[in-house]
Every structure is written in structure tokens, then in C-alpha cells.
Amino acid sequence: MSSHKYIYICLILLSLVFACREPFTPEIDRYDNILVIDGLISDQEGPYMVRLTRSFAFDETFALPEEGALVMIMDEENELFEFTEEQAGVYKSDPSFRGEIGTSYKLMVSTGDQQTYESEWVELRDVPEIDSICYELKERPTSDPNQSIYGMEISVNTHDHTNQTRYYRWEWIETWEIITPITSSFYPD
């Protein structure tokens, strides 16, 4: 009798697991046309870019650029650095502008419809050294149960010995080396 209970429990659990798979399409009646600001400055050589776009509805596929805005950065000594619109919604700093470690900066944006936005003062902190870099080959499932995607998962470990910095952003340049087999009488297989 206990084996039948075990089978029934397994069947009920399996039916619950597979019965809960339904696509979810939320009913969103409205969205706010919010300004989205994406930018970064560092102590590296510029120029720096700031991208301005507007949030978009759930069923749309891309964000509209915010054109004709005034984008500036102010340092703690009230010196202003103006960005110019390079292309629709993309604003570029003068190449001579470069962030300095220990200096605080504020971003100011004035849009074409006369809305103004200011960030908080943010200090540009020194980046701690990388402690270690690890990598591991990972397998990820796909929608096809017979296929998987393989890739490398890379982890960067670091710490700030002063305990002042908790958020890090790392960028990398991806390079590839392709080695093709050589078939020649000079190189035996």
C-alpha cells in the first residue's frame, strides 16, 4: 500500500510542476515617459558618453532618444563641462575632460521640454586592484531539451581595504584566437 501512495504523490508533484507552465502577458494600461540617463566618467582618457532615452511601453521594442538636451558635469569647484550631441540622444564630452580621483561630480541635464535633472554629488574613488580572475566552462539549457549552450563564466574578485567602495564595474576587451589545422607535407598529422 505504501508503494501506491509513493506513486500517487510523485504523479501529483509531477503534474503540479508541468501544469504551471503558462505564458504570462501582463495587462499594462499605461507607462510613464521617464528620462533614462546612462553615462560614466572615470580617470581614464575620454571622451565620455552620456546616452539619454525615454522609457517605453511593454509591447514596444526600443527606446526613443532624447534629442536637443543640455548635458553638463560640474565638479566640486563649480567648473562646468558641457557635452555636445554626437548623434540622436548620445552626448559626448570634450576629449580634454578627465575625471580625477577624490573629486566629486554632479550631472545636470536640461531637456528640450525645459525639464531639469540633477544627480547627487558623487566622489570618483580609486579602483582597487584585482585579487583574482576565475573562469569556468558552463552549460546552460535552452528551450530545446536536446541542445545546450556552452560558454565561459568569468568572475573577478577584489576588495577595498578601506571598506569605502562596495560597487564595482569592470569592462573588458574580448579577443579571440582561431587555430586552424595545417595540412602540408612539411607538417605530418
Short mmCIF file of C-alpha atoms in Angstrom, two decimals:
data_model
loop_
_atom_site.label_atom_id
_atom_site.label_comp_id
_atom_site.label_asym_id
_atom_site.label_seq_id
_atom_site.Cartn_x
_atom_site.Cartn_y
_atom_site.Cartn_z
CA MET A 1 0.00 0.00 0.00
CA SER A 2 2.82 2.41 0.76
CA SER A 3 4.27 1.96 -2.74
CA HIS A 4 0.94 3.13 -4.22
CA LYS A 5 0.99 6.22 -2.01
CA TYR A 6 4.51 6.98 -3.17
CA ILE A 7 3.48 6.66 -6.84
CA TYR A 8 0.41 8.88 -6.33
CA ILE A 9 2.46 11.54 -4.54
CA CYS A 10 5.05 11.50 -7.33
CA LEU A 11 2.34 11.78 -10.00
CA ILE A 12 0.67 14.70 -8.20
CA LEU A 13 4.00 16.51 -7.80
CA LEU A 14 4.92 15.94 -11.44
CA SER A 15 1.53 17.18 -12.63
CA LEU A 16 1.88 20.31 -10.50
CA VAL A 17 5.35 21.01 -11.87
CA PHE A 18 4.33 20.64 -15.50
CA ALA A 19 0.82 22.13 -15.16
CA CYS A 20 2.09 25.57 -14.06
CA ARG A 21 3.74 26.45 -17.36
CA GLU A 22 1.73 29.23 -18.97
CA PRO A 23 2.94 32.31 -20.76
CA PHE A 24 2.41 35.45 -18.71
CA THR A 25 1.35 38.58 -20.54
CA PRO A 26 0.76 41.44 -18.08
CA GLU A 27 -2.03 43.89 -18.73
CA ILE A 28 -0.28 47.22 -18.51
CA ASP A 29 -2.58 50.12 -19.31
CA ARG A 30 -0.04 52.94 -19.16
CA TYR A 31 3.61 53.67 -18.69
CA ASP A 32 5.46 56.76 -17.64
CA ASN A 33 7.58 58.54 -20.22
CA ILE A 34 10.60 58.71 -17.91
CA LEU A 35 14.01 60.07 -18.89
CA VAL A 36 16.67 57.33 -18.75
CA ILE A 37 20.26 58.55 -18.31
CA ASP A 38 23.17 56.19 -18.98
CA GLY A 39 26.69 57.51 -18.60
CA LEU A 40 30.04 57.04 -16.93
CA ILE A 41 33.09 59.13 -16.18
CA SER A 42 36.38 57.82 -14.86
CA ASP A 43 40.01 58.81 -14.51
CA GLN A 44 40.72 57.16 -17.87
CA GLU A 45 41.24 59.14 -21.05
CA GLY A 46 37.99 60.49 -22.56
CA PRO A 47 35.85 61.45 -24.28
CA TYR A 48 32.92 60.18 -22.20
CA MET A 49 29.43 59.46 -23.47
CA VAL A 50 26.03 60.06 -21.88
CA ARG A 51 23.02 58.43 -23.55
CA LEU A 52 19.57 59.92 -22.99
CA THR A 53 16.48 57.92 -23.89
CA ARG A 54 12.87 57.65 -22.77
CA SER A 55 11.29 54.65 -21.11
CA PHE A 56 8.95 52.78 -23.40
CA ALA A 57 5.82 50.67 -23.20
CA PHE A 58 5.99 46.95 -22.53
CA ASP A 59 4.96 46.00 -26.06
CA GLU A 60 7.44 48.36 -27.77
CA THR A 61 10.89 47.19 -28.78
CA PHE A 62 13.20 50.20 -28.47
CA ALA A 63 13.66 53.45 -26.59
CA LEU A 64 13.34 56.83 -28.27
CA PRO A 65 16.43 59.03 -27.95
CA GLU A 66 16.14 62.34 -26.07
CA GLU A 67 17.38 64.93 -28.54
CA GLY A 68 18.24 68.59 -28.03
CA ALA A 69 19.13 68.35 -24.35
CA LEU A 70 21.80 70.25 -22.47
CA VAL A 71 24.13 67.85 -20.63
CA MET A 72 26.79 69.14 -18.22
CA ILE A 73 29.01 67.87 -15.44
CA MET A 74 30.03 70.13 -12.58
CA ASP A 75 32.97 69.46 -10.29
CA GLU A 76 33.20 70.49 -6.64
CA GLU A 77 34.93 73.73 -7.62
CA ASN A 78 31.85 74.69 -9.72
CA GLU A 79 33.67 74.19 -13.03
CA LEU A 80 31.23 73.15 -15.77
CA PHE A 81 31.99 70.66 -18.55
CA GLU A 82 29.43 70.68 -21.35
CA PHE A 83 28.68 67.67 -23.55
CA THR A 84 27.71 68.02 -27.22
CA GLU A 85 25.14 65.90 -29.02
CA GLU A 86 27.11 63.50 -31.19
CA GLN A 87 24.06 61.68 -32.57
CA ALA A 88 20.40 61.43 -31.56
CA GLY A 89 20.38 61.07 -27.77
CA VAL A 90 24.15 60.49 -27.44
CA TYR A 91 26.14 63.31 -25.82
CA LYS A 92 29.94 63.41 -25.84
CA SER A 93 32.37 65.25 -23.56
CA ASP A 94 35.31 67.28 -24.73
CA PRO A 95 38.32 64.91 -25.02
CA SER A 96 40.30 67.14 -22.64
CA PHE A 97 37.86 66.48 -19.76
CA ARG A 98 39.05 63.69 -17.47
CA GLY A 99 37.79 62.68 -14.05
CA GLU A 100 40.13 62.98 -11.08
CA ILE A 101 40.26 60.53 -8.18
CA GLY A 102 38.99 62.15 -4.98
CA THR A 103 36.95 64.83 -6.79
CA SER A 104 33.16 64.94 -6.53
CA TYR A 105 30.97 65.45 -9.60
CA LYS A 106 27.33 66.22 -10.33
CA LEU A 107 25.47 65.51 -13.59
CA MET A 108 22.96 68.11 -14.81
CA VAL A 109 20.53 67.57 -17.68
CA SER A 110 18.03 70.01 -19.14
CA THR A 111 15.73 68.51 -21.77
CA GLY A 112 14.11 70.23 -24.73
CA ASP A 113 10.78 70.47 -22.85
CA GLN A 114 12.54 72.52 -20.11
CA GLN A 115 12.66 69.73 -17.52
CA THR A 116 15.84 69.78 -15.42
CA TYR A 117 17.53 66.91 -13.61
CA GLU A 118 20.50 66.91 -11.22
CA SER A 119 22.31 63.99 -9.68
CA GLU A 120 23.72 63.87 -6.17
CA TRP A 121 27.38 64.72 -5.67
CA VAL A 122 29.41 61.56 -6.27
CA GLU A 123 33.08 61.20 -5.42
CA LEU A 124 35.26 59.49 -8.01
CA ARG A 125 37.06 56.85 -5.96
CA ASP A 126 40.21 54.94 -6.69
CA VAL A 127 39.71 51.46 -8.12
CA PRO A 128 41.25 48.69 -6.01
CA GLU A 129 43.49 46.10 -7.63
CA ILE A 130 42.01 42.81 -8.84
CA ASP A 131 42.71 39.96 -6.38
CA SER A 132 41.97 37.13 -8.79
CA ILE A 133 40.20 36.22 -12.01
CA CYS A 134 38.49 32.83 -12.27
CA TYR A 135 36.77 31.13 -15.16
CA GLU A 136 34.66 28.04 -15.60
CA LEU A 137 33.05 26.34 -18.60
CA LYS A 138 29.29 26.36 -18.03
CA GLU A 139 26.42 24.59 -19.74
CA ARG A 140 23.07 26.39 -19.97
CA PRO A 141 19.83 24.72 -21.06
CA THR A 142 17.82 26.10 -23.98
CA SER A 143 14.16 25.79 -24.92
CA ASP A 144 15.17 22.67 -26.89
CA PRO A 145 15.80 19.90 -24.32
CA ASN A 146 18.28 18.23 -26.71
CA GLN A 147 20.53 21.28 -27.00
CA SER A 148 22.56 23.31 -24.57
CA ILE A 149 24.64 26.47 -24.84
CA TYR A 150 28.23 26.31 -23.63
CA GLY A 151 30.18 29.34 -22.53
CA MET A 152 32.73 30.66 -20.12
CA GLU A 153 31.69 32.23 -16.82
CA ILE A 154 34.31 34.71 -15.69
CA SER A 155 34.48 36.04 -12.11
CA VAL A 156 36.56 38.93 -10.85
CA ASN A 157 37.40 39.05 -7.14
CA THR A 158 38.50 42.27 -5.48
CA HIS A 159 38.16 44.16 -2.22
CA ASP A 160 38.64 47.66 -0.89
CA HIS A 161 40.89 47.57 2.16
CA THR A 162 39.45 50.94 3.30
CA ASN A 163 35.91 49.49 3.11
CA GLN A 164 34.65 52.60 1.28
CA THR A 165 33.67 51.06 -2.06
CA ARG A 166 31.09 48.31 -2.45
CA TYR A 167 30.09 48.57 -6.11
CA TYR A 168 32.43 47.87 -8.99
CA ARG A 169 32.15 47.99 -12.73
CA TRP A 170 34.64 46.13 -14.90
CA GLU A 171 34.93 46.40 -18.65
CA TRP A 172 36.95 44.15 -20.86
CA ILE A 173 38.04 43.80 -24.43
CA GLU A 174 37.20 40.40 -25.82
CA THR A 175 39.82 38.84 -28.07
CA TRP A 176 39.80 35.54 -29.90
CA GLU A 177 42.42 33.29 -31.36
CA ILE A 178 41.42 30.79 -34.02
CA ILE A 179 43.86 28.00 -34.76
CA THR A 180 43.23 26.12 -37.97
CA PRO A 181 44.73 22.72 -38.66
CA ILE A 182 47.60 22.83 -41.13
CA THR A 183 47.68 20.16 -43.80
CA SER A 184 51.01 20.13 -45.50
CA SER A 185 53.67 17.62 -46.36
CA PHE A 186 56.01 19.62 -44.09
CA TYR A 187 53.75 19.08 -41.05
CA PRO A 188 52.70 15.47 -40.56
CA ASP A 189 49.37 14.82 -38.86
#
